[in-house]
Coordinates of C-alpha atoms (C1' of nucleotides) in Angstrom, one line a residue:
Chain P
M244 CA 167.9 115.9 145.1
N245 CA 164.5 114.4 145.9
Q246 CA 164.9 113.5 149.5
Q247 CA 163.3 116.4 151.4
S248 CA 159.7 117.1 150.7
A249 CA 157.4 114.6 152.5
L250 CA 157.1 111.9 149.9
P251 CA 154.8 109.0 150.6
P252 CA 156.5 106.0 152.1
S253 CA 158.2 104.1 149.3
T254 CA 159.2 100.5 149.2
L255 CA 162.4 98.9 147.8
A256 CA 160.4 97.7 144.8
D257 CA 159.3 101.3 144.1
N258 CA 162.8 102.7 144.3
I259 CA 164.4 100.0 142.2
F260 CA 161.6 100.5 139.7
E261 CA 162.4 104.1 139.2
Q262 CA 166.2 103.5 139.2
L263 CA 165.8 100.9 136.5
R264 CA 163.5 103.0 134.5
T265 CA 165.9 105.9 134.3
A266 CA 168.8 103.5 133.7
I267 CA 166.9 102.1 130.7
V268 CA 165.8 105.5 129.4
K269 CA 169.3 106.9 129.7
G270 CA 170.7 103.9 127.9
E271 CA 172.7 102.6 130.8
L272 CA 170.9 99.4 130.3
P273 CA 171.2 99.2 126.5
P274 CA 168.2 98.2 124.4
G275 CA 168.1 94.5 123.8
S276 CA 170.3 93.7 126.8
K277 CA 169.3 91.0 129.2
V278 CA 168.0 92.0 132.7
N279 CA 170.0 89.7 134.9
E280 CA 168.4 89.3 138.3
P281 CA 171.3 88.1 140.4
H282 CA 173.6 90.7 138.9
L283 CA 171.2 93.6 139.5
S284 CA 170.2 92.4 143.0
K285 CA 173.9 92.5 144.0
Q286 CA 174.5 95.8 142.3
Y287 CA 171.6 97.5 144.1
G288 CA 172.1 95.6 147.3
I289 CA 168.6 94.2 147.5
S290 CA 167.1 90.7 147.2
R291 CA 165.4 89.3 144.1
G292 CA 161.9 89.6 145.5
P293 CA 161.4 93.4 145.1
L294 CA 163.5 93.4 142.0
R295 CA 161.2 91.0 140.3
E296 CA 158.2 93.1 141.2
A297 CA 160.0 96.2 139.8
I298 CA 160.7 94.3 136.6
R299 CA 157.0 93.3 136.3
R300 CA 156.1 97.0 136.5
L301 CA 158.7 97.8 133.8
E302 CA 156.9 95.2 131.7
G303 CA 153.7 97.1 132.3
C304 CA 155.4 100.3 131.0
K305 CA 156.5 98.3 127.9
L306 CA 160.2 99.0 128.8
V307 CA 161.1 95.3 129.0
E308 CA 159.8 92.1 127.5
I309 CA 159.6 89.1 129.7
T310 CA 159.8 85.5 128.4
A311 CA 158.9 82.7 130.8
N312 CA 161.9 80.8 132.1
V313 CA 164.2 83.0 130.2
G314 CA 163.9 86.4 131.7
A315 CA 163.5 90.1 130.8
K316 CA 165.1 92.0 128.0
V317 CA 165.2 95.8 127.6
I318 CA 163.1 96.5 124.6
S319 CA 164.7 97.6 121.4
L320 CA 162.3 99.7 119.2
N321 CA 162.5 99.1 115.5
S322 CA 161.4 101.7 113.1
K323 CA 157.9 100.2 112.7
Q324 CA 157.3 100.4 116.5
A325 CA 158.6 103.9 116.6
I326 CA 156.2 104.9 113.9
E327 CA 153.4 103.2 115.8
I328 CA 154.2 105.3 118.8
Y329 CA 154.2 108.5 116.8
E330 CA 150.8 107.6 115.4
I331 CA 149.4 107.2 118.8
R332 CA 151.1 110.4 120.0
E333 CA 149.6 112.3 117.2
S334 CA 146.2 111.2 118.1
L335 CA 146.5 111.6 121.9
E336 CA 148.3 114.9 121.9
G337 CA 145.7 116.2 119.5
L338 CA 143.1 115.3 122.1
A339 CA 145.2 116.9 124.8
C340 CA 145.4 120.1 122.8
R341 CA 141.6 120.2 122.2
L342 CA 140.9 119.7 125.9
A343 CA 143.5 122.2 126.9
A344 CA 142.0 124.8 124.6
H345 CA 138.7 124.4 126.4
K346 CA 140.1 124.5 129.9
A347 CA 143.2 126.7 129.9
S348 CA 143.0 130.0 131.8
Q349 CA 144.8 133.1 130.8
Q350 CA 147.3 132.4 133.4
D351 CA 147.9 128.9 131.9
C352 CA 148.5 130.5 128.6
N353 CA 150.9 133.0 130.1
N354 CA 152.8 130.1 131.6
L355 CA 153.0 128.4 128.2
R356 CA 154.4 131.6 126.6
E357 CA 156.9 131.9 129.4
L358 CA 158.0 128.4 128.8
L359 CA 158.5 129.0 125.1
A360 CA 160.4 132.3 125.9
N361 CA 162.8 130.4 128.1
H362 CA 163.3 127.8 125.4
E363 CA 164.0 130.6 122.9
R364 CA 166.6 132.1 125.2
Q365 CA 168.2 128.7 125.6
I366 CA 168.2 128.1 121.9
Q367 CA 170.1 131.3 121.3
S368 CA 173.0 130.1 123.4
E369 CA 174.6 127.3 121.6
N370 CA 174.7 124.9 124.5
G371 CA 171.1 125.5 125.1
Q372 CA 170.2 124.3 121.6
A373 CA 171.2 120.8 122.4
Y374 CA 169.2 121.0 125.6
Y375 CA 166.1 122.3 123.8
Q376 CA 166.3 119.6 121.3
K377 CA 166.6 117.0 123.9
E378 CA 164.2 117.9 126.7
G379 CA 162.8 121.3 126.1
D380 CA 160.5 120.1 123.4
L381 CA 159.0 117.5 125.6
D382 CA 158.5 120.1 128.4
F383 CA 156.1 122.0 126.2
H384 CA 154.1 118.9 125.3
Y385 CA 154.2 117.8 129.0
L386 CA 152.6 121.1 130.1
I387 CA 149.8 120.9 127.5
V388 CA 148.9 117.4 128.5
Q389 CA 148.7 118.6 132.1
L390 CA 146.4 121.4 131.1
S391 CA 144.0 119.0 129.4
G392 CA 142.9 118.0 132.8
N393 CA 142.6 114.3 131.8
A394 CA 144.6 112.5 134.4
R395 CA 144.6 109.2 132.5
L396 CA 145.8 110.9 129.3
F397 CA 148.6 112.4 131.3
N398 CA 149.6 109.1 132.7
L399 CA 149.5 107.5 129.3
L400 CA 151.6 110.1 127.6
C401 CA 153.9 111.3 130.3
D402 CA 154.4 108.1 132.3
E403 CA 154.6 105.7 129.3
L404 CA 154.9 107.0 125.8
Y405 CA 157.4 109.8 126.5
H406 CA 159.8 107.4 128.2
L407 CA 159.7 105.2 125.2
L408 CA 160.5 108.2 123.0
R409 CA 163.4 109.1 125.1
L410 CA 164.6 105.5 124.9
Y411 CA 164.3 105.6 121.1
R412 CA 166.3 108.8 120.9
V413 CA 169.1 107.4 122.9
Q414 CA 168.9 104.2 120.9
T415 CA 169.3 105.9 117.6
S416 CA 171.2 108.9 119.1
S417 CA 168.9 111.1 117.0
S418 CA 168.2 114.5 118.2
P419 CA 164.9 115.9 117.2
S420 CA 165.6 118.1 114.2
R421 CA 164.0 121.2 112.8
P422 CA 163.9 123.2 116.1
V423 CA 163.2 126.5 114.5
Q424 CA 160.1 125.3 112.6
A425 CA 159.0 123.4 115.7
F426 CA 159.3 126.6 117.6
K427 CA 156.9 128.5 115.3
E428 CA 154.4 125.7 115.5
H429 CA 154.5 125.8 119.3
H430 CA 153.5 129.4 119.2
Q431 CA 150.7 128.8 116.8
I432 CA 149.4 126.1 119.1
V433 CA 149.4 128.4 122.1
D434 CA 147.6 131.0 119.9
A435 CA 144.8 128.5 119.3
I436 CA 144.6 127.5 122.9
E437 CA 144.5 131.1 124.0
N438 CA 141.5 131.6 121.6
S439 CA 139.8 128.6 123.0
D440 CA 139.8 127.1 119.5
G441 CA 139.9 123.5 120.4
E442 CA 139.6 122.2 116.8
M443 CA 142.3 124.4 115.6
A444 CA 144.6 123.5 118.5
E445 CA 144.0 119.8 117.8
L446 CA 144.7 120.2 114.1
L447 CA 147.9 122.1 114.7
M448 CA 149.3 119.7 117.2
R449 CA 148.5 116.8 115.0
R450 CA 150.3 118.5 112.1
H451 CA 153.2 119.3 114.4
I452 CA 153.7 115.7 115.4
A453 CA 153.0 114.4 111.9
S454 CA 155.9 116.6 110.8
A455 CA 158.1 115.1 113.4
K456 CA 157.0 111.7 112.3
A457 CA 157.8 112.5 108.7
T458 CA 161.3 113.7 109.7
L459 CA 161.8 110.5 111.5
M460 CA 160.8 108.4 108.6
Q461 CA 163.1 110.3 106.3
Q462 CA 166.0 109.6 108.7
L463 CA 165.0 105.9 108.7
E464 CA 165.0 105.8 104.9
S465 CA 168.4 107.4 104.7
E466 CA 169.8 105.0 107.3
K467 CA 168.6 102.1 105.3
L468 CA 171.1 103.1 102.6
Q469 CA 174.0 103.3 105.0
P470 CA 173.1 101.1 107.9
N471 CA 175.2 101.2 111.1
Q472 CA 173.9 98.3 113.2
Chain T
M111 CA 139.2 75.2 128.1
N112 CA 142.6 76.6 127.2
Q113 CA 144.8 73.6 127.7
Q114 CA 145.4 72.1 124.4
S115 CA 147.0 74.2 121.6
A116 CA 150.7 74.6 122.2
L117 CA 150.7 77.7 124.4
P118 CA 154.0 79.1 125.4
P119 CA 155.2 77.9 128.8
S120 CA 153.5 80.0 131.4
T121 CA 154.4 80.7 135.0
L122 CA 152.2 80.8 138.1
A123 CA 152.5 84.5 138.1
D124 CA 151.1 84.6 134.5
N125 CA 148.2 82.3 135.3
I126 CA 147.2 84.1 138.5
F127 CA 147.4 87.4 136.6
E128 CA 144.9 86.4 134.1
Q129 CA 142.6 84.8 136.6
L130 CA 142.7 87.9 138.8
R131 CA 142.1 90.1 135.8
T132 CA 139.0 88.2 134.7
A133 CA 137.8 88.1 138.3
I134 CA 138.1 91.8 138.5
V135 CA 136.5 92.5 135.1
K136 CA 133.6 90.2 135.9
G137 CA 133.1 91.9 139.2
E138 CA 133.9 88.8 141.4
L139 CA 136.5 91.1 143.0
P140 CA 134.2 94.1 143.5
P141 CA 135.5 97.6 142.7
G142 CA 137.0 99.2 145.8
S143 CA 137.6 95.9 147.5
K144 CA 140.9 95.1 149.1
V145 CA 143.2 92.6 147.4
N146 CA 144.2 90.5 150.4
E147 CA 147.4 88.6 149.7
P148 CA 147.2 85.8 152.3
H149 CA 143.6 85.2 151.4
L150 CA 144.2 85.0 147.7
S151 CA 147.3 82.9 148.0
K152 CA 145.4 80.3 149.9
Q153 CA 142.4 80.5 147.6
Y154 CA 144.5 79.9 144.5
G155 CA 146.9 77.5 146.2
I156 CA 150.1 79.4 145.5
S157 CA 152.6 81.4 147.5
R158 CA 152.7 85.2 147.8
G159 CA 155.7 85.6 145.6
P160 CA 154.1 85.1 142.2
L161 CA 150.9 86.6 143.5
R162 CA 152.6 89.8 144.2
E163 CA 154.1 89.9 140.8
A164 CA 150.7 89.4 139.3
I165 CA 149.3 92.2 141.3
R166 CA 152.1 94.5 140.1
R167 CA 151.1 93.6 136.5
L168 CA 147.5 94.4 137.4
E169 CA 148.7 97.8 138.6
G170 CA 150.3 98.3 135.2
C171 CA 146.9 97.7 133.6
K172 CA 145.4 100.2 136.0
L173 CA 143.0 97.6 137.4
V174 CA 144.3 98.0 140.9
E175 CA 145.9 100.7 142.9
I176 CA 148.7 99.9 145.3
T177 CA 149.6 102.0 148.3
A178 CA 152.9 101.2 150.1
N179 CA 152.5 99.2 153.3
V180 CA 148.7 99.1 152.8
G181 CA 148.2 97.0 149.8
A182 CA 146.2 96.9 146.5
K183 CA 142.6 97.9 146.0
V184 CA 140.5 97.1 142.9
I185 CA 140.0 100.4 141.2
S186 CA 136.5 102.0 141.3
L187 CA 135.9 104.3 138.4
N188 CA 134.0 107.4 139.1
S189 CA 132.2 109.3 136.4
K190 CA 135.1 111.6 135.7
Q191 CA 137.4 108.8 135.1
A192 CA 134.9 107.0 132.9
I193 CA 134.6 110.1 130.8
E194 CA 138.3 110.4 130.6
I195 CA 138.5 106.9 129.2
Y196 CA 135.8 107.7 126.6
E197 CA 137.8 110.7 125.5
I198 CA 140.9 108.6 125.0
R199 CA 138.9 105.9 123.2
E200 CA 137.3 108.4 120.9
S201 CA 140.7 109.6 119.9
L202 CA 142.4 106.3 119.6
E203 CA 139.6 104.4 117.8
G204 CA 139.4 107.3 115.4
L205 CA 143.1 106.6 114.6
A206 CA 142.4 102.9 114.4
C207 CA 139.7 103.5 111.8
R208 CA 141.8 105.8 109.7
L209 CA 144.6 103.3 109.6
A210 CA 142.2 100.4 109.0
A211 CA 140.7 102.3 106.0
H212 CA 144.1 102.5 104.5
K213 CA 145.1 98.9 105.0
A214 CA 141.9 96.8 104.9
S215 CA 141.6 94.4 102.1
Q216 CA 138.2 93.5 100.5
Q217 CA 138.3 90.2 102.4
D218 CA 138.8 92.2 105.6
C219 CA 135.7 94.3 104.8
N220 CA 133.7 91.2 104.1
N221 CA 134.7 89.8 107.5
L222 CA 133.5 93.1 109.1
R223 CA 130.1 92.8 107.2
E224 CA 129.8 89.2 108.3
L225 CA 130.4 90.1 111.9
L226 CA 127.7 92.8 111.7
A227 CA 125.3 90.3 110.1
N228 CA 125.9 87.9 112.9
H229 CA 125.2 90.6 115.4
E230 CA 122.0 91.6 113.6
R231 CA 120.7 88.0 113.7
Q232 CA 121.5 87.8 117.4
I233 CA 119.7 91.1 118.1
Q234 CA 116.6 89.8 116.4
S235 CA 116.4 87.1 119.0
E236 CA 115.6 88.7 122.3
N237 CA 118.3 86.8 124.2
G238 CA 120.8 87.9 121.7
Q239 CA 120.0 91.5 122.3
A240 CA 121.5 91.4 125.8
Y241 CA 124.5 89.6 124.3
Y242 CA 125.0 92.2 121.7
Q243 CA 124.7 95.0 124.1
K244 CA 127.3 93.5 126.3
E245 CA 130.0 92.0 124.1
G246 CA 129.0 92.2 120.5
D247 CA 129.7 95.9 120.3
L248 CA 133.2 95.5 121.5
D249 CA 133.8 92.7 119.0
F250 CA 133.3 95.1 116.2
H251 CA 135.7 97.6 117.7
Y252 CA 138.1 94.9 118.5
L253 CA 138.3 93.8 114.8
I254 CA 138.8 97.3 113.5
V255 CA 141.7 97.9 115.9
Q256 CA 143.2 94.7 114.6
L257 CA 142.9 95.8 111.0
S258 CA 144.7 99.0 111.9
G259 CA 148.0 97.0 111.9
N260 CA 149.3 99.1 114.8
A261 CA 150.3 96.5 117.4
R262 CA 150.8 99.0 120.2
L263 CA 147.4 100.6 119.5
F264 CA 145.9 97.1 119.7
N265 CA 147.6 96.5 123.0
L266 CA 146.5 99.8 124.4
L267 CA 142.9 99.5 123.5
C268 CA 142.2 95.8 123.7
D269 CA 144.5 94.8 126.5
E270 CA 143.9 97.8 128.7
L271 CA 141.1 100.2 128.0
Y272 CA 138.5 97.7 127.0
H273 CA 139.0 95.8 130.3
L274 CA 138.4 99.0 132.1
L275 CA 135.2 99.6 130.2
R276 CA 134.0 96.2 131.0
L277 CA 134.7 96.8 134.6
Y278 CA 132.8 100.1 134.5
R279 CA 129.8 98.4 132.9
V280 CA 129.8 95.8 135.6
Q281 CA 130.3 98.4 138.3
T282 CA 127.3 100.5 137.2
S283 CA 125.4 97.5 135.7
S284 CA 124.7 99.8 132.7
S285 CA 124.2 98.1 129.4
P286 CA 125.2 100.1 126.4
S287 CA 122.0 101.6 125.1
R288 CA 120.9 102.7 121.7
P289 CA 121.8 99.4 120.0
V290 CA 119.8 100.2 116.8
Q291 CA 121.4 103.5 116.2
A292 CA 124.8 102.0 117.0
F293 CA 124.2 99.4 114.4
K294 CA 123.6 101.9 111.6
E295 CA 126.7 103.7 112.6
H296 CA 128.7 100.5 112.4
H297 CA 127.6 100.0 108.8
Q298 CA 128.5 103.5 107.9
I299 CA 131.9 103.0 109.3
V300 CA 132.5 99.9 107.3
D301 CA 131.3 101.8 104.2
A302 CA 134.0 104.3 104.8
I303 CA 136.7 101.7 105.3
E304 CA 135.6 99.9 102.2
N305 CA 136.0 103.1 100.3
S306 CA 139.5 103.6 101.8
D307 CA 138.3 106.9 103.0
G308 CA 140.4 107.2 106.1
E309 CA 139.3 110.7 107.1
M310 CA 135.6 109.8 106.9
A311 CA 136.2 106.5 108.8
E312 CA 137.9 108.4 111.6
L313 CA 135.2 111.1 111.7
L314 CA 132.4 108.5 111.9
M315 CA 134.1 106.5 114.6
R316 CA 134.8 109.5 116.7
R317 CA 131.2 110.5 116.4
H318 CA 130.1 107.0 117.2
I319 CA 132.0 107.0 120.4
A320 CA 131.1 110.6 121.2
S321 CA 127.5 109.5 121.1
A322 CA 128.1 106.7 123.5
K323 CA 129.9 109.1 125.8
A324 CA 127.0 111.5 125.6
T325 CA 124.6 108.7 126.5
L326 CA 126.8 107.8 129.4
M327 CA 126.9 111.4 130.7
Q328 CA 123.1 111.6 130.5
Q329 CA 122.8 108.5 132.6
L330 CA 125.3 110.0 135.1
E331 CA 123.2 113.2 135.3
S332 CA 120.0 111.3 135.9
E333 CA 121.7 109.2 138.6
K334 CA 122.8 112.2 140.4
L335 CA 119.2 113.0 141.1
Q336 CA 118.4 109.5 142.5
P337 CA 121.7 108.2 143.7
N338 CA 122.0 104.5 144.7
Q339 CA 125.4 104.3 146.3
Chain G
dA213 C1' 129.8 106.0 178.5
dC214 C1' 133.5 108.1 175.7
dA215 C1' 138.2 109.1 174.3
dA216 C1' 142.9 108.2 174.3
dT217 C1' 146.5 105.0 174.8
dT218 C1' 148.4 100.5 174.7
dT219 C1' 148.4 95.8 173.2
dA220 C1' 147.5 92.2 170.0
dA221 C1' 146.5 90.6 165.4
dA222 C1' 146.8 90.8 160.7
dT223 C1' 149.0 92.3 156.5
dT224 C1' 152.6 93.9 153.8
dG225 C1' 157.7 94.1 152.7
dT226 C1' 161.9 91.6 152.5
dC227 C1' 165.0 87.9 152.5
dA228 C1' 167.4 83.5 151.7
dA229 C1' 167.0 78.8 150.3
dC230 C1' 165.3 75.2 147.2
dA231 C1' 163.3 73.4 142.7
dA232 C1' 162.9 73.7 137.8
dT233 C1' 164.3 75.3 133.5
dA234 C1' 167.6 77.1 130.2
dA235 C1' 172.4 78.2 128.7
dT236 C1' 177.1 76.8 128.6
dG237 C1' 180.9 73.9 127.9
dA238 C1' 183.2 69.3 127.6
dC239 C1' 183.1 65.1 125.5
dT240 C1' 182.2 61.6 122.2
dT241 C1' 181.3 60.1 117.5
dT242 C1' 181.6 60.3 112.7
Chain F
dA57 C1' 187.2 69.3 112.3
dA58 C1' 182.1 69.5 112.7
dA59 C1' 177.9 67.9 114.7
dG60 C1' 175.5 65.9 118.2
dT61 C1' 175.1 64.3 123.1
dC62 C1' 175.7 64.6 127.9
dA63 C1' 177.2 66.9 132.2
dT64 C1' 177.8 71.2 134.4
dT65 C1' 176.8 75.8 135.4
dA66 C1' 173.9 79.7 135.8
dT67 C1' 169.4 81.8 135.9
dT68 C1' 164.7 81.9 136.6
dG69 C1' 160.4 80.3 139.3
dT70 C1' 158.7 79.3 143.7
dT71 C1' 158.3 78.8 148.5
dG72 C1' 158.3 79.6 153.5
dA73 C1' 160.1 82.3 157.2
dC74 C1' 161.1 86.7 159.4
dA75 C1' 160.9 91.9 160.0
dA76 C1' 158.3 96.2 159.6
dT77 C1' 154.1 98.5 159.3
dT78 C1' 149.3 99.0 159.6
dT79 C1' 144.9 97.8 161.4
dA80 C1' 141.9 96.1 164.9
dA81 C1' 140.9 95.2 169.5
dA82 C1' 141.3 95.7 174.3
dT83 C1' 142.5 98.3 178.2
dT84 C1' 142.8 102.3 180.9
dG85 C1' 141.6 106.9 182.5
dT86 C1' 138.4 110.7 182.9

DNA sequence: ACAATTTAAATTGTCAACAATAATGACTTT
DNA sequence: AAAGTCATTATTGTTGACAATTTAAATTGT
């Protein structure tokens, strides 16, 4: 699937890093499970050297926790940590929206609209709804962060925090709820960006994510009553 | 200096990581310079294995950039990247202030006041002024992030962004200016926190950092006229 | 003398073996 | 039978050697 276009030369450590990352995010390496070096090195057919380098990169992404002389464990987010991430997201995506509002061209806004239209069509088919809930929402946020023009912000959100969110969703098998409401909010956000109203765009995005956080916290409260772990 | 209190068992890779990080932040490994594995492994008396793991962790902190088959280079922040970092800081420290205002006890506020008082005394002695400009400012921000209670936010700011800022200061040999004004702003921020006024605390902190960013951008503009690189 | 090509050196990527530490299980003791 | 102790096993930490690639230098040709 990604073998054709001239990618830069990659090392074994780079490949194994990405494979492990997707394996973790997809839940194939379950949260809390141990990262066994001999086992993985046999499974992927490489030696432990590049594998250990990959694990150290995963540690940098906060996807595993390493204890000296014990090894790496896939992180398992508790509710407190999930809320912490949402707080950071709220702040950073607000920033992204403000910047995007200042920089986005008309073409950029059209692309955002088109993305939302695609999502809407997918929602109307019942299969699509699951898709939208899973990935489509992140697509929208992804694109806005890109429009912000802040490369480090993009890296922070898209290369680190979003992976953690995906992991948490797999971990709790919770699909982001309230898709219809979220859809309205997305359109309002694009309105603000189209008007170059940075403050409004920031405000709306922060509210948008704060709502998602509130929904999450409600779920957590209800799960406390009937725990399943 | 750090040999006594029961620290957790550390590996060579951990040690070399911290040594390299401080070497980079202090400028001993200059920005843009190559990270030569054979050279460093001889210098620190270890083999290349743990050294490479440490370098991969430095990559995670964004302190070096690795190119496959070429090696690692100490990052060199250009003005655009510095501004990007200030934008993120503005957003995240605003969040930290808001959270801190909600959680800080009276004792916490007293500690903040004491910290500021210490800084004030140090400013009044001429040697201290240089110190305050260099590190004292970060101390204040450091403590507030701690008070926020958001561990991931702390990690993000204190373990990653602040190191990059130190590096940039060394790189441009620019001391943070306007210490007197900054001092007033610090007190206003503590006032807001003491009043549990999260919105105000966030607003003031964002302004505070936005001012620092503006000063930085002015310096950059003036340096464009008489470049020294 | 300059440019291109070839050769040599240095550096990075990878591997397999050894040492040190932690985890497991068997054994003794009460 | 339960708890503690000791030996065994497995895993992590570290090292040095080899292969692959890049960089630097030297050679050749015009």
